[in-house]
Structures are given as structure tokens and as C-alpha cells.
C-alpha atoms as one frame of an Amber mdcrd trajectory, in Angstrom:
protein
  -3.275 -21.146 -30.585  -1.878 -23.537 -28.016  -0.162 -21.947 -25.052   3.244
 -23.360 -24.156   3.442 -24.373 -20.529   6.807 -25.003 -18.889   7.221 -27.058
 -15.801   8.967 -25.020 -13.114  11.684 -27.680 -12.779  12.446 -27.491 -16.512
  12.538 -23.721 -16.356  14.900 -23.747 -13.394  17.257 -26.576 -14.427  17.395
 -25.983 -18.204  16.479 -22.431 -19.159  18.205 -20.549 -16.338  21.604 -22.291
 -16.738  21.528 -21.568 -20.487  20.864 -17.877 -19.798  23.569 -17.664 -17.121
  26.168 -19.484 -19.234  25.404 -17.291 -22.253  25.791 -14.164 -20.119  29.140
 -15.230 -18.661  30.499 -16.360 -22.039  29.635 -12.923 -23.431  31.410 -11.214
 -20.537  34.441 -13.485 -20.954  34.655 -12.736 -24.692  34.381  -9.006 -23.996
  37.236  -8.960 -21.481  39.444 -11.251 -23.579  38.990  -8.849 -26.492  39.962
  -5.900 -24.287  43.042  -7.679 -22.916  44.316  -8.896 -26.278  43.714  -5.592
 -28.092  46.192  -3.655 -25.982  46.861   0.045 -26.263  48.040   1.570 -29.500
  50.764   4.193 -29.155  49.394   7.635 -29.911  51.371   9.886 -32.239  50.744
  13.369 -30.865  51.404  15.115 -34.170  48.948  12.878 -36.022  46.367  13.406
 -33.267  46.768  17.192 -33.460  46.457  17.100 -37.259  43.308  14.987 -37.182
  41.695  17.233 -34.561  42.564  20.318 -36.628  40.952  18.704 -39.675  37.827
  17.930 -37.668  37.633  21.530 -36.414  38.041  22.926 -39.935  35.377  20.565
 -41.300  32.924  21.634 -38.595  33.706  25.314 -39.232  33.266  24.838 -42.981
  29.914  23.076 -42.510  28.555  25.563 -39.971  30.261  28.736 -41.212  27.101
  29.950 -42.919  25.502  30.459 -39.501  28.298  32.719 -38.195  27.522  36.426
 -38.697  30.069  38.388 -40.758  30.198  41.251 -38.245
């Protein structure tokens, strides 16, 4: 198998800028997504109901391990 050799100038002037640009584009997309998503208003009653359902599901699944005494 032939080993691929890169000249140090090619590595520095081609490969490194591609890596840096890809990194910064990913960061930019991440922060744009966060900014445009915004915060959804939280309905406290719906939140309490969903947490109660989660607690009851966990109790139902793990209730067999709780002693009856």
C-alpha cells in the first residue's frame, strides 16, 4: 500500500483552513439555532401534570420492589 505524504505547506495552507472554517461554521449554526428557537412559555399546570404522570409511571414500574410492610 502506498503511503500518502503531504507537503507541510499543503497541510498548513489547505487542510488547516478547511478544519477551522468547518469548526466555526458549526459553532455559528449552533448559536443561530439557539437564538432563533427562543423560549417557549411554560404552562405550570401542564408541567405539574406531566411530572405527576412520570412519577406514577416510575412507581408503577418499580412498585414490585417496594416491600408491603
